[in-house]
XYZ file of C-alpha atoms in Angstrom:
642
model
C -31.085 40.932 -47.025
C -29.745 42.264 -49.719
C -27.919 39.509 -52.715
C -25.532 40.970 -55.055
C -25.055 39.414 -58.301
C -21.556 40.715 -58.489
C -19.887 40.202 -54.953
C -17.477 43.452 -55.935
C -20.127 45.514 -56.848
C -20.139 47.968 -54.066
C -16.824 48.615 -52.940
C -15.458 50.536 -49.647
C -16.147 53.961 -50.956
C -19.316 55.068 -51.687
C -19.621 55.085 -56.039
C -20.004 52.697 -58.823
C -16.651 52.620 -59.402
C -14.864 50.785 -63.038
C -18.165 51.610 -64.656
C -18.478 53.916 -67.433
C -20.914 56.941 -67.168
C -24.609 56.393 -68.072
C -28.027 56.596 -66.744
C -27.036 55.617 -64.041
C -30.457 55.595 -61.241
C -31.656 53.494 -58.061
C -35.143 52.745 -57.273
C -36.465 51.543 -54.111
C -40.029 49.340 -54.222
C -40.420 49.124 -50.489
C -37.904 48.736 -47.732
C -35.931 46.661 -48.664
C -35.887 46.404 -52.190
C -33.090 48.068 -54.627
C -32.679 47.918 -58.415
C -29.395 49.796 -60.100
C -29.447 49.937 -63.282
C -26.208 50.939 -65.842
C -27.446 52.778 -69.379
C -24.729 52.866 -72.171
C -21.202 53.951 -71.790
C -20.292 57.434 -73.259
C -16.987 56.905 -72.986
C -17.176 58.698 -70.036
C -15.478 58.622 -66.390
C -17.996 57.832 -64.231
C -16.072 59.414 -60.774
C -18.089 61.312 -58.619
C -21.490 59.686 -59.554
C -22.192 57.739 -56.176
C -24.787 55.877 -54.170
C -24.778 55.916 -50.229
C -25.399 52.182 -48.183
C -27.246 52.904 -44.538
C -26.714 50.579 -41.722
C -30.230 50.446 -41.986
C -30.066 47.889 -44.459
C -30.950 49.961 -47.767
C -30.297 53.262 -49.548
C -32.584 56.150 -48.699
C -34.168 57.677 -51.295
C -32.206 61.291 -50.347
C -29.017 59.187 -50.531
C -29.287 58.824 -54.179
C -27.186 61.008 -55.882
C -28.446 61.634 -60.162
C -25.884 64.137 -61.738
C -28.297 63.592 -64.835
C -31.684 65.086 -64.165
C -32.686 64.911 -67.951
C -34.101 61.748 -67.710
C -34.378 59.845 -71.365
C -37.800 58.967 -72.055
C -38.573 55.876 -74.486
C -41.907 55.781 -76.343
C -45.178 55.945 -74.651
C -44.047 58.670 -71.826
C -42.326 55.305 -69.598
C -38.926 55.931 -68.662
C -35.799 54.262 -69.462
C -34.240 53.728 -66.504
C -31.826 51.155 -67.938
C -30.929 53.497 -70.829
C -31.266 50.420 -73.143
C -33.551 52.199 -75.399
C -31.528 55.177 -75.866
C -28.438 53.404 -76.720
C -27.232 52.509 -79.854
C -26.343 48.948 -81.224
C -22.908 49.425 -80.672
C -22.720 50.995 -77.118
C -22.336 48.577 -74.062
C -25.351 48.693 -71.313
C -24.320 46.834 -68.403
C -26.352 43.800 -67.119
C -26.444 44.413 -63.252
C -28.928 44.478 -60.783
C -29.643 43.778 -57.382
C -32.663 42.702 -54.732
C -33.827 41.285 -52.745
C -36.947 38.862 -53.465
C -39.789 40.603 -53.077
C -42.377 41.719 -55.427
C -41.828 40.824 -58.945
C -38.741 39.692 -59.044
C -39.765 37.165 -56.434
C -42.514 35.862 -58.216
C -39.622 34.802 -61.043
C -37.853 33.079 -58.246
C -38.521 29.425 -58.901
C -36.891 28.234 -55.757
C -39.327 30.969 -53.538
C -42.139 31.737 -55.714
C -45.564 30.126 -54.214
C -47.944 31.562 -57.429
C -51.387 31.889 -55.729
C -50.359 30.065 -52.448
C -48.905 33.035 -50.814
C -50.852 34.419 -47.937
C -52.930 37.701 -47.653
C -50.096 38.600 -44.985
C -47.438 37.990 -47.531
C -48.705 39.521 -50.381
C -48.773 43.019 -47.971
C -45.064 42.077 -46.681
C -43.634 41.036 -50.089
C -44.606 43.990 -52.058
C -47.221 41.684 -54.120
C -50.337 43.520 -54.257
C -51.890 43.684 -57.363
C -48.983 41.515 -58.646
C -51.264 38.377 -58.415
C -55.104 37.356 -58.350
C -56.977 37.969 -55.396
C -57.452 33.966 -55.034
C -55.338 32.427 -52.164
C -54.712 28.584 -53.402
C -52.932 26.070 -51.156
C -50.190 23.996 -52.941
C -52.855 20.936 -52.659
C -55.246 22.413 -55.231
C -52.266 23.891 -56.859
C -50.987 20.268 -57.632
C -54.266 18.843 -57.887
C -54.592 21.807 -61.212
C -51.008 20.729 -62.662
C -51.866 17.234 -62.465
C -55.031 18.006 -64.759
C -53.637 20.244 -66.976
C -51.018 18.100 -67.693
C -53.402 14.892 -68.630
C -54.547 17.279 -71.127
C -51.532 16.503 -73.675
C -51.562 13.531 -75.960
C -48.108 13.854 -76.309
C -45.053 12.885 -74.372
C -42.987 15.553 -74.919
C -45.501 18.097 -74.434
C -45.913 16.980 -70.787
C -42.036 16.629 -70.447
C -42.102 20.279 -71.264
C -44.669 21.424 -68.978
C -42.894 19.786 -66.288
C -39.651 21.564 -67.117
C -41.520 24.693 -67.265
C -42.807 23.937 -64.202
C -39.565 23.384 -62.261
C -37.809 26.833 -63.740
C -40.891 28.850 -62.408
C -42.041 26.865 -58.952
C -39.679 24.679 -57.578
C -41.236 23.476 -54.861
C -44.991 23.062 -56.284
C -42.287 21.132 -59.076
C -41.040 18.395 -56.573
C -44.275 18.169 -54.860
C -46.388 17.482 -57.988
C -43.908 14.336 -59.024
C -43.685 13.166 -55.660
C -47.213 12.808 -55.340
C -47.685 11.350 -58.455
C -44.491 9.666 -59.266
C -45.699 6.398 -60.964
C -47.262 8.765 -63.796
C -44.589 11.364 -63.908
C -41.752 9.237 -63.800
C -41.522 7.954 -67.296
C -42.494 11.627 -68.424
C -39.370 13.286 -66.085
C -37.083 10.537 -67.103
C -36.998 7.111 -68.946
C -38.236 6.789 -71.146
C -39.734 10.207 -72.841
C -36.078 11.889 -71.677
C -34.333 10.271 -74.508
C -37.116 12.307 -76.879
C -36.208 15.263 -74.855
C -32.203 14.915 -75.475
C -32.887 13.649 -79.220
C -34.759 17.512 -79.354
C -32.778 18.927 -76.574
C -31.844 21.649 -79.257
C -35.103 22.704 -80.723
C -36.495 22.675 -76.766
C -33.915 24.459 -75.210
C -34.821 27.281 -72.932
C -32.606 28.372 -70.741
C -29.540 26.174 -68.792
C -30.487 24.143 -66.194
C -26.825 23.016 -65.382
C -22.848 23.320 -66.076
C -22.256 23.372 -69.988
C -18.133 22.243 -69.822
C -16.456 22.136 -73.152
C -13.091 22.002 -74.868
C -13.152 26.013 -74.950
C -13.075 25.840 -71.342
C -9.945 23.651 -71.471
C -7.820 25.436 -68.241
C -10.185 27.194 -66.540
C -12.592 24.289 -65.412
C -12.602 25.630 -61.919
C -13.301 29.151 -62.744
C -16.240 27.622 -64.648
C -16.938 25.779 -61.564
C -17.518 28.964 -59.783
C -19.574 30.472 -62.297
C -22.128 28.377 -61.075
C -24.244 30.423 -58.172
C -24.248 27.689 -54.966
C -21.270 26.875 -53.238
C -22.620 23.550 -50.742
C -22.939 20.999 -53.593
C -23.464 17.129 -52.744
C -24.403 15.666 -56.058
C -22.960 16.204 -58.905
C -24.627 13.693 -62.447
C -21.928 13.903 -65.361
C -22.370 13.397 -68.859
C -20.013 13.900 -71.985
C -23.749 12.413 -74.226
C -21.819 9.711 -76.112
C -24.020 7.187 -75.721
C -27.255 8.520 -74.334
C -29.878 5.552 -73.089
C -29.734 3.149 -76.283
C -30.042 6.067 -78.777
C -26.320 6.831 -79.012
C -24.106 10.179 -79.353
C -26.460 12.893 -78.824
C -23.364 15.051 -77.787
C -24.291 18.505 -75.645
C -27.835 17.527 -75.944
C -27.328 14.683 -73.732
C -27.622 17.315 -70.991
C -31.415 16.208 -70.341
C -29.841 12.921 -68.714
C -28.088 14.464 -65.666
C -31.090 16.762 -65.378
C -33.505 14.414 -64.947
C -31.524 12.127 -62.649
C -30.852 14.937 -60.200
C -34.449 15.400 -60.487
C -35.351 12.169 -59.198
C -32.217 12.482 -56.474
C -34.609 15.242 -54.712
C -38.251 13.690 -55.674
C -37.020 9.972 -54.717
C -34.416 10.708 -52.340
C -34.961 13.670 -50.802
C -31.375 15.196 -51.834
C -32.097 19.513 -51.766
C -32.352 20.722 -54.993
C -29.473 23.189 -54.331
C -27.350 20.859 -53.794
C -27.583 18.790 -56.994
C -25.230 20.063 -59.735
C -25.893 18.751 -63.413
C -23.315 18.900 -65.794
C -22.498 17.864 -69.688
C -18.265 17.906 -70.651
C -18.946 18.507 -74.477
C -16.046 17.288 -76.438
C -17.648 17.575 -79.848
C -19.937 14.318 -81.282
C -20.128 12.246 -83.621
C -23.110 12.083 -84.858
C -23.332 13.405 -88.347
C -27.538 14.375 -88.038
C -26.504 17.133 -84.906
C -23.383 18.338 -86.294
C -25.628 19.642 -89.620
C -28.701 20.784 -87.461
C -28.621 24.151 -87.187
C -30.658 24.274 -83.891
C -27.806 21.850 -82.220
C -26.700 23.844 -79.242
C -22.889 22.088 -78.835
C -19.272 22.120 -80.089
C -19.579 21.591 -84.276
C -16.636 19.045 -84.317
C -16.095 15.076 -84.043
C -15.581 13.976 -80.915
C -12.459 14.601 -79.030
C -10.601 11.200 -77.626
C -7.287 9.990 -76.226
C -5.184 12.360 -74.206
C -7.537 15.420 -75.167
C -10.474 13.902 -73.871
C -8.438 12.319 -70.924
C -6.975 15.668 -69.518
C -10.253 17.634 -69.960
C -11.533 15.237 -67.610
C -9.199 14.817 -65.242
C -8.767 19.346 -65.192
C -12.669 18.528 -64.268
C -12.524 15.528 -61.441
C -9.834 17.375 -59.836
C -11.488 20.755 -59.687
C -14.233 19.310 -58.584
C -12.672 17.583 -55.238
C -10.883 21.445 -54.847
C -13.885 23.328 -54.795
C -15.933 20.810 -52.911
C -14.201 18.946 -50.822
C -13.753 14.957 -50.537
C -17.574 14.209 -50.117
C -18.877 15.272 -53.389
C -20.593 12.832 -54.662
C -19.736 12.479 -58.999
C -21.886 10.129 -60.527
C -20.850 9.654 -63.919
C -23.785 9.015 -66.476
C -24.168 7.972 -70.051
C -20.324 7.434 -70.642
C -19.452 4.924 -73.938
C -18.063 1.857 -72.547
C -14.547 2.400 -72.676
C -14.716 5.568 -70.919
C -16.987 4.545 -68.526
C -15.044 1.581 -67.331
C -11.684 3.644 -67.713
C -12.890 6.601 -65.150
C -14.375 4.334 -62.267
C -10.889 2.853 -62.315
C -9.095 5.468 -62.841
C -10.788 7.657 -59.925
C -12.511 4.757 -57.995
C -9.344 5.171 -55.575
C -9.404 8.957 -55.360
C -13.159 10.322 -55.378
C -16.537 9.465 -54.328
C -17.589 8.121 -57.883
C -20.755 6.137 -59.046
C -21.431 4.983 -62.410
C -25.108 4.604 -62.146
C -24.914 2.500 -65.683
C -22.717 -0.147 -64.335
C -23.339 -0.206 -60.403
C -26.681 1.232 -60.504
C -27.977 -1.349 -62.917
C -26.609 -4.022 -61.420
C -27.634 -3.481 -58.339
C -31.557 -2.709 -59.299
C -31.475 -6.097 -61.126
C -29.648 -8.328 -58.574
C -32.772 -7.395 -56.581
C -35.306 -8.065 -58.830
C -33.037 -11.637 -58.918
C -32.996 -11.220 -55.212
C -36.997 -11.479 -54.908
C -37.080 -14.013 -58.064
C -35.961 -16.712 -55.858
C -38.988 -16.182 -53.801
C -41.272 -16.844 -56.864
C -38.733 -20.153 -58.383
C -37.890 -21.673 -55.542
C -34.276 -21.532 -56.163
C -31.192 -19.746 -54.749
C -29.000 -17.894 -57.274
C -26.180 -20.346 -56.895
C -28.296 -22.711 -58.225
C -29.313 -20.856 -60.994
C -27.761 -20.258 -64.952
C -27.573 -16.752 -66.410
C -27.783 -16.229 -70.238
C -26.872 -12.313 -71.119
C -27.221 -10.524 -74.455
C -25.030 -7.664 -74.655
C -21.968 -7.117 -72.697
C -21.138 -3.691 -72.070
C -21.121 -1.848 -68.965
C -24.924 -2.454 -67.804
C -24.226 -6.661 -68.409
C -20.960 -6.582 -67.194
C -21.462 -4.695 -64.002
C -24.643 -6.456 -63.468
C -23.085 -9.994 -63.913
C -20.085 -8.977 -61.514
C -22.882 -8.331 -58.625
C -24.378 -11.140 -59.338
C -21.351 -13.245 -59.225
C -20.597 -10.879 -55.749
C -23.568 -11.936 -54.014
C -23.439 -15.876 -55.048
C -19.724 -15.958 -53.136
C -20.927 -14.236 -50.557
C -23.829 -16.375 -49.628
C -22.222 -19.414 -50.801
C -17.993 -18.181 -49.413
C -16.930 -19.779 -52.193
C -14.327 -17.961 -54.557
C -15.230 -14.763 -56.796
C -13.627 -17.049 -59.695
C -15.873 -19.822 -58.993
C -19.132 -18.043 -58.652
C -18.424 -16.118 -62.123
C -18.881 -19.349 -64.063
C -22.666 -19.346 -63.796
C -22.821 -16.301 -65.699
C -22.606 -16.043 -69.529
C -22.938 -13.518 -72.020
C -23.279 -13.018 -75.467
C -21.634 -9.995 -77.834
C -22.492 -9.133 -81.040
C -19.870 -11.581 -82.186
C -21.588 -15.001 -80.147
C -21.227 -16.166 -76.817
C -18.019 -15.073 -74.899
C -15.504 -18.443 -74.630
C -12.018 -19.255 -73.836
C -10.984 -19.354 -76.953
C -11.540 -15.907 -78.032
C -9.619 -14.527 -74.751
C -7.083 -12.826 -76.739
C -9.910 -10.639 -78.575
C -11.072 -9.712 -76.054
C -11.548 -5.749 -74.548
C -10.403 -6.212 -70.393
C -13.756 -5.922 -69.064
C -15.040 -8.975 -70.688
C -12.164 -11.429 -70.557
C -13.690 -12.839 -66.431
C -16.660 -13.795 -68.399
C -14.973 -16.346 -70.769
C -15.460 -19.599 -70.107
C -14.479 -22.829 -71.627
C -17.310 -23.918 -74.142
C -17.291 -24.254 -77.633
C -18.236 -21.167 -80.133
C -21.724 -20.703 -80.396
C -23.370 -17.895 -82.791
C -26.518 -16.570 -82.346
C -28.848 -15.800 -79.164
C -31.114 -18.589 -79.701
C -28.311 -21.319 -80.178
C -26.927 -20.213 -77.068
C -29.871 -20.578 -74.925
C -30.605 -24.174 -76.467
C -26.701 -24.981 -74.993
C -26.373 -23.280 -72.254
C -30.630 -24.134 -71.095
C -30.368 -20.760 -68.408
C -32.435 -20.028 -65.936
C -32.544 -16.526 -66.537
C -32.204 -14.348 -69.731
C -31.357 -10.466 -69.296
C -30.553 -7.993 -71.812
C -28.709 -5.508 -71.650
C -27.953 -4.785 -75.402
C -29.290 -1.907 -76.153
C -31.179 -3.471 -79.326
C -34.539 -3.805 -79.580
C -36.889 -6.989 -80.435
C -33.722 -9.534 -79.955
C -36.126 -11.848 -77.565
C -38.183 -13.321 -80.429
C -40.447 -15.706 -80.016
C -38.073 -18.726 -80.742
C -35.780 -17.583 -77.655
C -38.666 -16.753 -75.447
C -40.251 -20.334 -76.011
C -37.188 -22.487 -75.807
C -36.446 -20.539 -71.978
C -40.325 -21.797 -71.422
C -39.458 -25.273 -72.379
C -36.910 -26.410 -69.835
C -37.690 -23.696 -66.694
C -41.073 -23.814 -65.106
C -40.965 -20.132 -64.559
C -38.660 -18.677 -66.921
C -37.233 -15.331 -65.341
C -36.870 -12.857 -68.558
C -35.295 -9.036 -67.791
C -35.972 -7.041 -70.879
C -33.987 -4.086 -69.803
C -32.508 -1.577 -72.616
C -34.457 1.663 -72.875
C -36.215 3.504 -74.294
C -38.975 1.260 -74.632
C -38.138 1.115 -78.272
C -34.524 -0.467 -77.141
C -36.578 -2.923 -75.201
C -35.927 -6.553 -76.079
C -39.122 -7.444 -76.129
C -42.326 -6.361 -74.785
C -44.432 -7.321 -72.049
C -47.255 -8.968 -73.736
C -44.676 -10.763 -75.885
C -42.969 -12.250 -72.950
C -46.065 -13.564 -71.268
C -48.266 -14.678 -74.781
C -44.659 -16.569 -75.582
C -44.117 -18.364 -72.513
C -48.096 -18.872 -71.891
C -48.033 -16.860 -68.861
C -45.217 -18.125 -67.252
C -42.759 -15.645 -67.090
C -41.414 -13.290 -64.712
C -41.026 -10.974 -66.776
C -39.513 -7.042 -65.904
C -38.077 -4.145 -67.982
C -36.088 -0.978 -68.306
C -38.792 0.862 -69.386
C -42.647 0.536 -68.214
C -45.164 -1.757 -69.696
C -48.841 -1.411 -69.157
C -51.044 -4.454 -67.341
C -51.368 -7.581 -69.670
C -54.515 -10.071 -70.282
C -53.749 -13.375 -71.230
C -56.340 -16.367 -70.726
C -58.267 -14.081 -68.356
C -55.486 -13.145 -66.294
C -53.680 -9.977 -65.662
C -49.972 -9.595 -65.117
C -48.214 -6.550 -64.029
C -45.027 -6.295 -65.212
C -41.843 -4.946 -62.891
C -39.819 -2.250 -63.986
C -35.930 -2.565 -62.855
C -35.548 1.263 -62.738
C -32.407 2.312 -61.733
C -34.462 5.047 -60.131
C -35.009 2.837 -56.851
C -31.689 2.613 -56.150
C -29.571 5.458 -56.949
C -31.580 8.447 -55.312
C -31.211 5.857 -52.071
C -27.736 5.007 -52.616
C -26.376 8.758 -52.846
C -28.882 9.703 -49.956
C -26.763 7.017 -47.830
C -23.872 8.101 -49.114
C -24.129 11.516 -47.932
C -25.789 11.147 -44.420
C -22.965 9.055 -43.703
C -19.748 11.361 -45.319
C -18.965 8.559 -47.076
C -15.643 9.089 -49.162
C -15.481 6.185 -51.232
C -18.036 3.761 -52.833
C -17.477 -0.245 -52.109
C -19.312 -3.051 -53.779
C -20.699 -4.250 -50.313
C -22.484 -0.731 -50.564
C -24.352 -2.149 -53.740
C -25.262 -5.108 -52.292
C -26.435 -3.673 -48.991
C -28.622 -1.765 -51.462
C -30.337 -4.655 -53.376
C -30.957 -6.637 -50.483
C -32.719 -3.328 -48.894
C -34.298 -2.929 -51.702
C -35.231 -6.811 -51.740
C -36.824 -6.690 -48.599
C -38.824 -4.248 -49.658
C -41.301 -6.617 -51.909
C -44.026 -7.717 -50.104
C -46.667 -10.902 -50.440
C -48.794 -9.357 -51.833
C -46.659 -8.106 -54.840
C -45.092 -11.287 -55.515
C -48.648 -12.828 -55.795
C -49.205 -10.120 -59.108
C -45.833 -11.448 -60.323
C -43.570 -8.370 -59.146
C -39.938 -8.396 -58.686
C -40.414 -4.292 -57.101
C -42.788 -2.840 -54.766
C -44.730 -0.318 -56.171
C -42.943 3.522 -56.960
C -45.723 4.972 -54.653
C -43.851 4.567 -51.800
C -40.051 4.837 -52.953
C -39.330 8.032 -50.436
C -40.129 5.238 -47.720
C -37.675 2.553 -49.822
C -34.976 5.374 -50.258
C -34.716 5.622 -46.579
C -34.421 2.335 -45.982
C -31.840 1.789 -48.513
C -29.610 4.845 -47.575
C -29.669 3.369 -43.710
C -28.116 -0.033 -45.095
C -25.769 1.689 -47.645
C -25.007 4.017 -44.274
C -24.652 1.380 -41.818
C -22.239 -0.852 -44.294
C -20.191 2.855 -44.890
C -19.726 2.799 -41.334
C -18.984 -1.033 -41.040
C -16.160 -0.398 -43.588
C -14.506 2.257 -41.958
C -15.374 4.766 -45.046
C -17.623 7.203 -43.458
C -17.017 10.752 -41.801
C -19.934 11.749 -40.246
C -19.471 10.891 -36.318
C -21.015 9.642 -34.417
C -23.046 7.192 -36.024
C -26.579 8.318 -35.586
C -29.144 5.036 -33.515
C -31.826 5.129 -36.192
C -30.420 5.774 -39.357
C -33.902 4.949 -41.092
C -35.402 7.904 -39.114
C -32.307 10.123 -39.868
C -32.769 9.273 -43.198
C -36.110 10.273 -43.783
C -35.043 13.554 -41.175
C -32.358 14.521 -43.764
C -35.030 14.714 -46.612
C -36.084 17.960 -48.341
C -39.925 18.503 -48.532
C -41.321 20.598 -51.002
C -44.160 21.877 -48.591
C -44.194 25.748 -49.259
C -42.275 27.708 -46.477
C -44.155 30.835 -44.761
C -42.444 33.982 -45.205
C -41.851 36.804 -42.292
């Protein structure tokens, strides 16, 4: 098979015709393998200079017609075939080639290339002898290798790198290495050593690993669209980097976000890395340190906003749907609260859309709440929440939580809300500031006097459960964490921001505060504590069990919209997940070692309620879905070649 990189490369007569008259000269390494090559233009017409296709699936070597027999020869006797070297600074060469993926070119394959894994047999098919080692190493040793070699650095970053390296030159050894060790790799592939990577996305770069969609582009999103090389997308993560995990506007850099999320879509939830699409829309930033570092790879202007920003989207969410049809999954990522809020309205009606910040979050946490009433003894209607911050991650998760008390209570939405309090950087959110209010927030006032300050809140209000969602780190002092220990047995404290320098407080500071009371879990991970000769493992509410589930259900089912009863279907799968054992250690989520297993079992209830809703497309609905599920999921187990 041959893959052009050019689909009108080779037209109906036989010729390179359109391109100016070089070196123009066809190899053949094998069978089935061609190269052509373009030198510089002379100016030249390059009419009667021709190559000959057989039906045989390749061009013979007597086929080959070279009007230029004086070959040029660069230094050391090699030849330049290209015509690079003989070409001035000023004269075009022209870029194309095309193979198929054998020999050396398909050892730079990522999504093919095996390294030392492939066979003796393959090596003498492929065109590979001599290319590689004599050693034959199954992917086993070849992850058990990686694994080591990545222990070696001290440093984060250094093993964030290694993995990206990784993925751009094996895929599948890539997917199989995380999967197999996802509790380690997971906080080096995303949270919380990816907001490092974005903060130094610049410096790191490489080479694109996704859609780069910027104001230039304004018009021609869809052509951009098509630039990118696979056609059957399902997932597509969506950035514009203005507020990046808790570290803020990090503008085109952001890019590592959507990266690392459609990472975890294939490693957690078995989504084919083909058909995973990242993409950053880079409207400029404002962040003053990027826009004067020369190494920052975006637009050099303040961020775009209003109608600008608006129809730059909207050119994007509607090319989107045209080029890939109603089920494309957009999951938008990272967005600043206004925006974020603003385009799961404004397209929650009209796309498959998931804003893994609101909905994702809330739904990861109304589990954890989910298996808290296990451990309290208490149902979550008769429970008070206490939130700091109240942006899209408190907001979103308060509105699920508010969701699932009316539904296991039937009383009204209204009624249910007025558990649930939360506190902005201006005090806790009453009646009487109503007018002041931005839309999103106005449900959550409720009729109390002003209070200032986190701490005075909690001694009014006397909650059940504290979560933050701020984005500031070290607001749980000691003060708040002790007056939620006075008046609940077992205080339930979510620590959430990332990265772990976001966190509101730490995991030993939760359980030394409350004298190892707590149940305690966080954004980002937290290692084992010891406190009067006991250990506690912490929980982490990572989005990451829920969203590479979620989308997996999504898509086995042709879903076309996204319903709240879809996120709850999703924590209580989730839920159900947590097993005696782990709530003995104190855990709200069952361990990350088996979250393929959870994934399937969460995209059969986000499935089955898809198809209890009337919103899916995929017909019939399949008996098992947990067992379609997990038959839908892409393995990274190498593939023998013919």
């Amino acid at each position: 098979m041959i893959s052009l990189s050019r689909a009108n490369f080779l037209g109906t007569k036989p010729g390179v015709s359109g391109i100016s008259n070089g070196s123009t000269r066809l190899q053949r390494r094998g069978p089935e393998v061609i190269r052509v090559a373009v030198g510089p233009s002379k100016g030249r017409s390059a009419e009667g200079n021709g190559t000959i296709l057989t039906e045989e699936g390749g061009i013979s070597a007597s086929s080959v017609i070279d009007l230029n027999d004086k070959s040029t020869v660069s230094g050391g006797g090699v030849e330049d075939v290209y015509g690079e070297d003989s070409a001035t600074e000023d004269q075009l060469v022209t870029p194309w080639a095309l193979s198929v993926a054998s020999g050396y070119s398909l050892l730079r394959d990522p999504r093919h290339n095996k390294g030392l894994a492939f066979t003796e047999k393959e090596r003498d098919a492929h065109y590979l002898q001599g290319l590689l080692p004599p050693a034959v190493v199954p992917q086993h040793l070849q992850v058990k290798k990686m694994i080591h070699n990545i222990r070696q650095y001290q440093v984060p970053l250094q093993k964030y790198m290694a993995m990206m390296d990784l993925q751009e030159r094996n895929e599948r050894l890539f997917y199989r290495l995380l999967i197999d060790n996802v509790e380690e790799l997971l906080p080096v592939v995303y949270t919380p050593t990816v907001g490092e990577a974005c903060q130094k996305y610049g410096s790191i770069f490489k080479q694109p690993q996704g859609l780069f969609i910027s104001l230039k582009e304004k018009g021609k999103v869809l052509e951009v669209l098509k630039n990118w090389p696979e056609r059957h997308i399902q997932v597509i993560v969506v950035t514009d980097g203005e507020r990046i995990l808790g570290l803020g506007d990090l503008g085109c850099q952001g890019m590592g976000i959507p990266v690392g999320k459609l990472a975890l879509y294939t490693a957690l939830g078995g989504i084919r890395p083909s058909a995973c699409l990242p993409v950053t829309i880079d409207v400029g930033t404002n962040n003053e340190a990027l826009l004067k570092d020369e190494f920052y790879i975006g637009l050099r202007q303040k961020r775009a906003t209003g109608q600008e920003y608006a129809e730059l989207m909207h050119e994007f969410m509607t090319a989107v749907k045209q080029i890939y049809g109603e089920k494309i999954l957009v999951q938008f990522e990272d967005f600043a609260n206004h925006n974020a809020f603003d385009l799961l309205s404004k397209y929650g009606s009209t796309h498959l859309v998931f804003n893994d910040d609101i909905q994702g979050t809330a739904s990861v946490v109304l589990s954890g709440l989910l298996s808290a009433q296990k451990l309290v003894g208490k149902p979550l209607a008769d429970q008070t929440y206490l939130f700091l911050g109240a942006g899209e991650a408190g907001t979103g998760i308060a509105e699920l939580i508010a969701l699932e008390i009316s539904k296991q209570t039937n009383t009204p939405l209204e009624e249910a809300r007025k558990k649930i309090w939360l506190v902005d950087s201006k005090g806790l959110i009453v009646n009487s500031r109503k007018e002041s209010l931005q839309h999103f927030k106005k449900p959550w006032a409720h009729e109390h006097e002003p209070v200032t300050g986190l701490l005075n809140a909690v001694k009014a209000l006397k909650p059940n459960v504290l979560i933050g969602s701020s984005g500031v780190g070290k607001t749980f002092t000691k003060d708040v964490v002790e007056a939620m220990a006075t008046f609940n047995e077992r205080p339930i404290i979510l620590s959430l921001s990332n990265p772990t320098s976001q966190s509101e407080c730490t995991a030993e500071e939760a359980y030394t505060w409350s004298k190892g009371r707590a149940i305690f879990a966080s954004g980002s991970p937290f290692d084992p504590v010891e406190y009067e000769g006991r250990t506690f493992t912490s929980g982490q509410a990572n989005n990451a069990y829920i969203f590479p589930g979620f989308g997996l259900g999504l898509i086995i089912s042709g879903a076309i919209r996204v319903h709240d009863d879809m996120l709850l279907a999703a924590s209580e799968a989730l839920a159900a997940q947590v097993a005696e054992e782990h709530f003995a250690k104190g855990l709200l989520y069952p361990p990350f070692s088996n979250i393929r297993k959870i994934s399937a079992e969460i995209a059969a209830k986000v499935a089955a309620k898809a198809y209890e809703l009337g919103l899916a497309t995929r017909l019939p609905q399949p008996e098992n879905l947990v067992k379609y599920a997990e038959s839908c999921m892409y393995s990274p187990a190498y593939r023998s070649y013919r």
